Coordinates of C-alpha atoms in Angstrom, one line a residue:
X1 CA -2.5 16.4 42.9
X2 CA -0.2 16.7 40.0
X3 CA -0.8 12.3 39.7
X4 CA -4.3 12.5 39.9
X5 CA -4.5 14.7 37.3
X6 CA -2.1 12.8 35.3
X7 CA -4.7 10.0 35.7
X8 CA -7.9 12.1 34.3
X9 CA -5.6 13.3 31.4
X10 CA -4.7 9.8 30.3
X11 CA -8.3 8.5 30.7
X12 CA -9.0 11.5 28.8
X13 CA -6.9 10.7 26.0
X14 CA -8.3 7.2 25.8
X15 CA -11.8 8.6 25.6
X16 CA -11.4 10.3 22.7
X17 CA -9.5 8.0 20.8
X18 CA -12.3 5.1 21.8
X19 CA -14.7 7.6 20.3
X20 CA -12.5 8.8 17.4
X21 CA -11.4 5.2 16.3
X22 CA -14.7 3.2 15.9
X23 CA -15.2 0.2 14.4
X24 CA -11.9 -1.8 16.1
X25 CA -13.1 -3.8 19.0
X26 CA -10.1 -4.9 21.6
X27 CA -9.4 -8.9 22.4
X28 CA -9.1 -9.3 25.9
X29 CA -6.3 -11.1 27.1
X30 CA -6.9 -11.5 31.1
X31 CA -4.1 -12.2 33.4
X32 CA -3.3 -16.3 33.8
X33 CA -5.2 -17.2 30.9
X34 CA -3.3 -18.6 27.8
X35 CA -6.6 -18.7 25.6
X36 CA -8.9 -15.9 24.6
X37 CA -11.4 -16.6 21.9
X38 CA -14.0 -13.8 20.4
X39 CA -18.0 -14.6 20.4
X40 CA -19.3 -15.7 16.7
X41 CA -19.1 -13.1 14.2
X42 CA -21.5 -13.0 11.0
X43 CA -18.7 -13.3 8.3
X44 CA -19.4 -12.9 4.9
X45 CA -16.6 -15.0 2.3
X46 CA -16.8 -12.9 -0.5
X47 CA -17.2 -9.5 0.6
X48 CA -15.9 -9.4 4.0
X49 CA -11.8 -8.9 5.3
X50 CA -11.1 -9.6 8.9
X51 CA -7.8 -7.1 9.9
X52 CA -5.7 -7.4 13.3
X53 CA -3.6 -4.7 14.3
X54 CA -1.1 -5.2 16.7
X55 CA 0.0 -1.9 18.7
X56 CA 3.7 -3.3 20.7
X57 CA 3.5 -1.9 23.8
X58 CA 6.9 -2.9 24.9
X59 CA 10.1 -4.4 23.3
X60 CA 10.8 -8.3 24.1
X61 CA 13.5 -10.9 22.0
X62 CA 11.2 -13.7 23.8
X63 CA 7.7 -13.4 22.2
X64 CA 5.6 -16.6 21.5
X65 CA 1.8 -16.7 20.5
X66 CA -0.3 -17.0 17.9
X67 CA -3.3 -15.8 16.4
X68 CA -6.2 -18.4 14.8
X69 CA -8.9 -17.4 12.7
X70 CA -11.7 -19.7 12.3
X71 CA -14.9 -20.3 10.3
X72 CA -17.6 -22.4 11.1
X73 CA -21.3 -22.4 9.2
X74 CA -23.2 -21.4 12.3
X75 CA -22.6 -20.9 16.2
X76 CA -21.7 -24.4 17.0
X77 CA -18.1 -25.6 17.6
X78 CA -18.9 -28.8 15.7
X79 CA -19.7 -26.8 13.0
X80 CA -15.8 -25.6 12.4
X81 CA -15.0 -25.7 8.8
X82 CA -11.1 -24.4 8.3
X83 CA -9.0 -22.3 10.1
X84 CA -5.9 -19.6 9.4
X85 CA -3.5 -19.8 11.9
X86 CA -0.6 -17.6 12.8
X87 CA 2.6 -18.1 14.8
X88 CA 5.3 -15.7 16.1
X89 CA 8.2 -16.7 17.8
X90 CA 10.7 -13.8 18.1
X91 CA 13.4 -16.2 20.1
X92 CA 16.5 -16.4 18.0
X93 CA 16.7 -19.5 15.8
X94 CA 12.9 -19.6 15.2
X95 CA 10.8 -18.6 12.7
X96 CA 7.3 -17.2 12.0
X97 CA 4.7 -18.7 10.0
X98 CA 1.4 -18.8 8.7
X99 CA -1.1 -22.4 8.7
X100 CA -4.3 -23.7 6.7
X101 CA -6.1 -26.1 8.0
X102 CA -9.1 -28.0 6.7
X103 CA -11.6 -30.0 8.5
X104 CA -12.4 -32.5 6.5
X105 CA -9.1 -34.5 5.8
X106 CA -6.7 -32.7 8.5
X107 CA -4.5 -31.3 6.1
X108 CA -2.6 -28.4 7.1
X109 CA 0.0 -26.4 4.9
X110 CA 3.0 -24.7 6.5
X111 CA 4.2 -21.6 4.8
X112 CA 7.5 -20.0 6.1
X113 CA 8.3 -16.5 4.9
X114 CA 11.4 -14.6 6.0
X115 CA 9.2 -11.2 5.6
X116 CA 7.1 -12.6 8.8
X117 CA 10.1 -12.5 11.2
X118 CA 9.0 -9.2 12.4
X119 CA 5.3 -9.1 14.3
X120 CA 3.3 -6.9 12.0
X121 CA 1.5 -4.1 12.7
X122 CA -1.3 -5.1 10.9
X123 CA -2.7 -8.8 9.3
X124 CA -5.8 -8.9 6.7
X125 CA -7.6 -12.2 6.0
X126 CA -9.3 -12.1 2.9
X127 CA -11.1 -15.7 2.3
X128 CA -11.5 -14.6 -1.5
X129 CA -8.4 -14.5 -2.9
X130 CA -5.6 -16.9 -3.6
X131 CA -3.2 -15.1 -1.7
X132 CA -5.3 -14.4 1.6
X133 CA -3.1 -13.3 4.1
X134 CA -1.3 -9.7 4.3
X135 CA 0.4 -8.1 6.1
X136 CA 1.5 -4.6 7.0
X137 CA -1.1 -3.2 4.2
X138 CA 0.0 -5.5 1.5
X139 CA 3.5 -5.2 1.6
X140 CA 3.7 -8.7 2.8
X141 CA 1.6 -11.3 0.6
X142 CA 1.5 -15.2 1.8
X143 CA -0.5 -17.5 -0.7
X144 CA -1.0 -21.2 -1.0
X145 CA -2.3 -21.6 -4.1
X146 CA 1.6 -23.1 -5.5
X147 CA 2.8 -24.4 -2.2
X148 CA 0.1 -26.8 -1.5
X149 CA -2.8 -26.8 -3.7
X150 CA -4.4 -30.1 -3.1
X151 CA -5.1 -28.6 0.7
X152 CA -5.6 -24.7 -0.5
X153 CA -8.0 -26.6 -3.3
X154 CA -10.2 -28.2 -0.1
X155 CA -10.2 -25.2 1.5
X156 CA -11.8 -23.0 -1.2
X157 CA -14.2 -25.7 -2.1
X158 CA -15.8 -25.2 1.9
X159 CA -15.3 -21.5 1.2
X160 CA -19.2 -21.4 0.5
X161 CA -20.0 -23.1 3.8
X162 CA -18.7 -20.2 6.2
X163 CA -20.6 -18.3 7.8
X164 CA -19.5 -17.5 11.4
X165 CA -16.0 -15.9 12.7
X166 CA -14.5 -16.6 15.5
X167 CA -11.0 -15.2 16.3
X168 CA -8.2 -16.9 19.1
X169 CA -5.6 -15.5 21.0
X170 CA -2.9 -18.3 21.8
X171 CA -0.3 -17.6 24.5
X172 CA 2.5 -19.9 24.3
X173 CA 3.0 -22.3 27.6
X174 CA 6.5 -22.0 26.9
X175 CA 6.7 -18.6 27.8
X176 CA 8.3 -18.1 31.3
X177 CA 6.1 -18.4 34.5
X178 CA 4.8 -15.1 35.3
X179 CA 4.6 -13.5 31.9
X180 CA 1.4 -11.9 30.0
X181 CA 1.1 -11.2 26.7
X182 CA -1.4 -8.3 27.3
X183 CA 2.2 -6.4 28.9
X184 CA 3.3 -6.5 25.3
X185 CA 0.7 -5.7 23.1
X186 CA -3.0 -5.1 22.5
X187 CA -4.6 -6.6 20.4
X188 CA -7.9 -5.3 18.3
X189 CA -9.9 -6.7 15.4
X190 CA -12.3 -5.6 12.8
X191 CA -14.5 -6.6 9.6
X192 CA -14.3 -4.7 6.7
X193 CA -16.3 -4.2 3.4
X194 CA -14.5 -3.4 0.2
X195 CA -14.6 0.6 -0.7
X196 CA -16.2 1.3 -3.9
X197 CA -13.6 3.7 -6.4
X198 CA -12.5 7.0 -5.2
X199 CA -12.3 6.3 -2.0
X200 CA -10.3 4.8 0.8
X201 CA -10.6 2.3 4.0
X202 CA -9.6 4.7 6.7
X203 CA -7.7 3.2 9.9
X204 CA -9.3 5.1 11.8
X205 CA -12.9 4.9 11.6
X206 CA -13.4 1.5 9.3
X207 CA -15.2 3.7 6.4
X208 CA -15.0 4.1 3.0
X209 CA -14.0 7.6 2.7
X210 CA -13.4 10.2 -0.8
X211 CA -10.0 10.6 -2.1
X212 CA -9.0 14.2 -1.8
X213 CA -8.4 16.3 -5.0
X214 CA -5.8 15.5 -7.1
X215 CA -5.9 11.5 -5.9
X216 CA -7.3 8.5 -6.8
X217 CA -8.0 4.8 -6.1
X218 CA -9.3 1.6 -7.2
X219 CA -11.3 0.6 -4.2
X220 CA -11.2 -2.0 -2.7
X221 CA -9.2 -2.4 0.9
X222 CA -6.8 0.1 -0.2
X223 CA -6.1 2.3 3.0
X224 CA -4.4 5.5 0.5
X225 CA -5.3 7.0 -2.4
X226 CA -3.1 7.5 -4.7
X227 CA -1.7 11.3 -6.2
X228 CA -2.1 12.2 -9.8
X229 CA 1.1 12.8 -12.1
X230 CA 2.6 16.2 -11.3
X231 CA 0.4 19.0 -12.4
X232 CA -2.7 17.4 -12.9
X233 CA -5.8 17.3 -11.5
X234 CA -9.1 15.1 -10.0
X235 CA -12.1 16.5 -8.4
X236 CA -12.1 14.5 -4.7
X237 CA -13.9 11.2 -4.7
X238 CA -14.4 10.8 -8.0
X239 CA -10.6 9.5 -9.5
X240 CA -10.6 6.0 -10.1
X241 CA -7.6 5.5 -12.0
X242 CA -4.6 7.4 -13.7
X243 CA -6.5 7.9 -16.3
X244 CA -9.1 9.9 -14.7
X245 CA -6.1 12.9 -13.8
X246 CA -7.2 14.6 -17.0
X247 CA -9.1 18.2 -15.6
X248 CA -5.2 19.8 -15.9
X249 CA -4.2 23.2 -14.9
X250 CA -1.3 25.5 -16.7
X251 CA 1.9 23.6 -17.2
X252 CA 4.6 24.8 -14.9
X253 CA 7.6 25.7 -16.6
X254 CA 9.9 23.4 -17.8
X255 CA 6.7 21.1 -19.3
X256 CA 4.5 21.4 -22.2
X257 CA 1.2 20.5 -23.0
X258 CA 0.6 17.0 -24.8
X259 CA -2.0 15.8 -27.4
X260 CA -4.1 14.4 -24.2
X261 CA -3.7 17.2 -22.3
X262 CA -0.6 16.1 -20.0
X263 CA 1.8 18.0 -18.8
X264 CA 5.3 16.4 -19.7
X265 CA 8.7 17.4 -18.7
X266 CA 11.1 18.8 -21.1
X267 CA 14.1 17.2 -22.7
X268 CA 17.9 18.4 -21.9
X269 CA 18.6 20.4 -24.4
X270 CA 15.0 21.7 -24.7
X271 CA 13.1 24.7 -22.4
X272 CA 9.8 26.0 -22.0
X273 CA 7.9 29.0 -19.9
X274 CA 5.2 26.6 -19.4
X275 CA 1.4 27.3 -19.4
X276 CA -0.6 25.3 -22.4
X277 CA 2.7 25.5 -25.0
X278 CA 2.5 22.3 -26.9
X279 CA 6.2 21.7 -27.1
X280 CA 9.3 22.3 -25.6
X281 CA 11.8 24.9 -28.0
X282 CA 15.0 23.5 -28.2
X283 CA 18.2 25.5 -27.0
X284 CA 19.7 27.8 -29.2
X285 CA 22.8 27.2 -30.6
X286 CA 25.8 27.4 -28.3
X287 CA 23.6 27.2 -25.0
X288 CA 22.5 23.9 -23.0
X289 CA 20.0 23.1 -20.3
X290 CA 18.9 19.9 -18.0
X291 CA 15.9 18.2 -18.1
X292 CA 12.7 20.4 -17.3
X293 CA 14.3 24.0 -17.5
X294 CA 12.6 27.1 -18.1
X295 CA 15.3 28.4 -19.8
X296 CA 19.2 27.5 -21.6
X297 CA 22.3 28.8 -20.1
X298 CA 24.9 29.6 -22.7
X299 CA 28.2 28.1 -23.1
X300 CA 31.4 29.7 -21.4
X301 CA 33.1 32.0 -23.9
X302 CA 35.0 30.4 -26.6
X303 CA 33.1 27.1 -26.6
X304 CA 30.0 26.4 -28.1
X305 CA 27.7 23.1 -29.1
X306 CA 24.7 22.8 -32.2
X307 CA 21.7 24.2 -30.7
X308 CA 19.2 21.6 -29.1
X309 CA 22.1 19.4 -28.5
X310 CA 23.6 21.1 -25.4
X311 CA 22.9 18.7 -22.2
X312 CA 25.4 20.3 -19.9
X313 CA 28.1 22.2 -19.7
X314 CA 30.5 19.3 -20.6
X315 CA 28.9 19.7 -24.1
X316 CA 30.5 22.9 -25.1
X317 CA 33.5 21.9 -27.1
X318 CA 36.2 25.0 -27.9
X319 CA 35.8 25.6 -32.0
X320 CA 32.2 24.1 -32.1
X321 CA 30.9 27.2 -31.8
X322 CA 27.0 26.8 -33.7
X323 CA 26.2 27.1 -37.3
X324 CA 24.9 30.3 -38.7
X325 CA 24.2 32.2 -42.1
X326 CA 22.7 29.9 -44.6
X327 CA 23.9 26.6 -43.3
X328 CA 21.8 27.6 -40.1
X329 CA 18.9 28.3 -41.6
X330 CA 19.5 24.7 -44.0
X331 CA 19.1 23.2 -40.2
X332 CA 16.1 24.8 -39.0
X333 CA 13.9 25.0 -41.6
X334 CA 10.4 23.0 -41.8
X335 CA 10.8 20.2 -44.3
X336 CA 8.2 22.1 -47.6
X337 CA 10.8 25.6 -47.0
X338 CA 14.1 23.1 -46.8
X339 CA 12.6 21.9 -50.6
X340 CA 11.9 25.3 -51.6
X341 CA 15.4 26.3 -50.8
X342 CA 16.9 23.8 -51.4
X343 CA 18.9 25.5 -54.4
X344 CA 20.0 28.2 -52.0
X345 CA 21.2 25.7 -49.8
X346 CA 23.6 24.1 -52.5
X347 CA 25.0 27.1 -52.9

């Protein structure tokens, strides 16, 4: 009893998520077959990414496949016009890498990156740019353009001729007799349209949705938005850049108000209560503070240090006690009273 209903929980589970995470259709790797290859997919060049992610089902040192995207102008093999290829090799002593290949004069380029050694969780292909493979969300970049231009130069002049996508699932002979790569992982695809600004390509359900308040984004195939400087604030969906964090609330303390309407942190040697102040007060004399306080702490007794200057409590010299009587006043004057008294000053 307690088994079967085991088995109606997990089926359960992997309802929902089938339901929750649409858009990401599986690649099918049956038992005993090395090669899988998708049906043609309508595939747009210059507004369309193709995205793998690879979920690792179980650890193994002795992985070998690959993964090849290709593009042909309509549903006919002898219509192939280039390819991206992929190959991991996990056994120690090889390496992973990333191929172009062109139709029309064979040429294939090779890149080798040490970033690739690990299987990623997640590969884009976007046909548009000169870099046109990442991985892991952009953290990993692989371009061709300075490697091998004469065969990335080919490939971008048959860009316009794509049309169809067909994705490959290579399973490495070499592999011992018996194994399955579908043990290991599983493997799902999707296409994906750029996300217009303020909003974000979800993982889950391959939309576009709205940045949340207080974040922003340029579009794109972004999958985050990014959070506006401390203490400022964006209505959701609508931040496009940095520059649109400008609807701010109070300052907190330790920050004052700037001429645009940031809040920025306070000097050492400097405090403020916070709120719309448009500058921080300096310490008095014989007091210090750290960057962003709300108020100074005075010196032990006996030392002192000129007020403003005070960064810590290592700046509180014995016998510097701060100025006072006429010499302070000399100090803290604006610049017009300074002029004004300035014959009291030379007294």
């Amino acid at each position: 009893m307690k088994t079967r209903t085991l088995i109606l929980l997990a089926a359960l589970v992997s309802a929902v998520r089938g339901w929750y995470e649409t858009g990401w259709t599986q690649l099918e790797l049956e038992r005993g077959i090395h090669s899988k290859i998708t049906d043609y997919l309508d595939f747009n060049p210059l507004d369309t990414r193709v995205q793998l992610r690879m979920t690792q089902l179980k650890p193994d040192e002795n992985l070998q496949f690959g993964v090849q995207y290709q593009f042909f102008e309509e549903e006919r093999r002898t219509s192939f016009v280039s390819s991206v290829n992929f190959d991991w090799d996990t056994k120690p002593g090889h390496k992973n890498g990333v191929f172009l290949y062109n139709s029309e004069d064979f040429s294939d380029c090779y890149e080798e990156n040490p970033e690739m050694l690990i299987v990623p969780t997640i590969t884009s292909i976007d046909v548009d740019s000169d870099y046109m493979v990442e991985l892991n969300n952009g953290k990993v970049k692989s371009s061709f353009k300075e490697k091998c231009s004469e065969a990335f130069k080919v490939w971008k002049q048959n860009q316009n001729r794509i049309r169809k996508l067909a994705i490959r699932v290579i399973d490495s002979h070499l592999m011992d007799e018996g194994f399955n790569l579908q043990d290991y992982f599983t493997l799902e695809y999707r296409l994906v349209k750029a996300c217009p600004c303020g909003t974000y390509l979800s993982d889950k359900i391959s939309l576009c949705l709205d940045c949340e308040e207080d974040h922003y984004s340029a579009g794109g195939y972004l999958n985050h938005c990014h959070q506006c400087p401390y203490g400022s604030y964006v209505p959701a969906g609508i931040g496009f850049s940095e520059r649109n964090c400008t609807f701010w609330y109070s300052c907190p303390s330790g920050y004052y108000l700037d001429m645009v309407g940031r809040c920025r942190m306070c000097s050492a040697g400097h405090y403020s209560p916070g709120g719309d102040v448009p500058y921080c007060t300096h310490c008095p004399d014989d007091s210090y503070s750290k960057p962003g306080a709300r108020h100074c702490i005075k010196c032990p007794h006996g030392t002192g240090v000129e007020g403003g200057k005070g960064t810590s409590v290592y700046d509180c010299k014995e016998g510097a006690e701060g100025d006072s009587g006429a010499t302070a006043i000399c100090k803290t004057v604006p610049v017009i009273q300074t002029l004004l008294l300035s014959a009291y000053c030379l007294l």
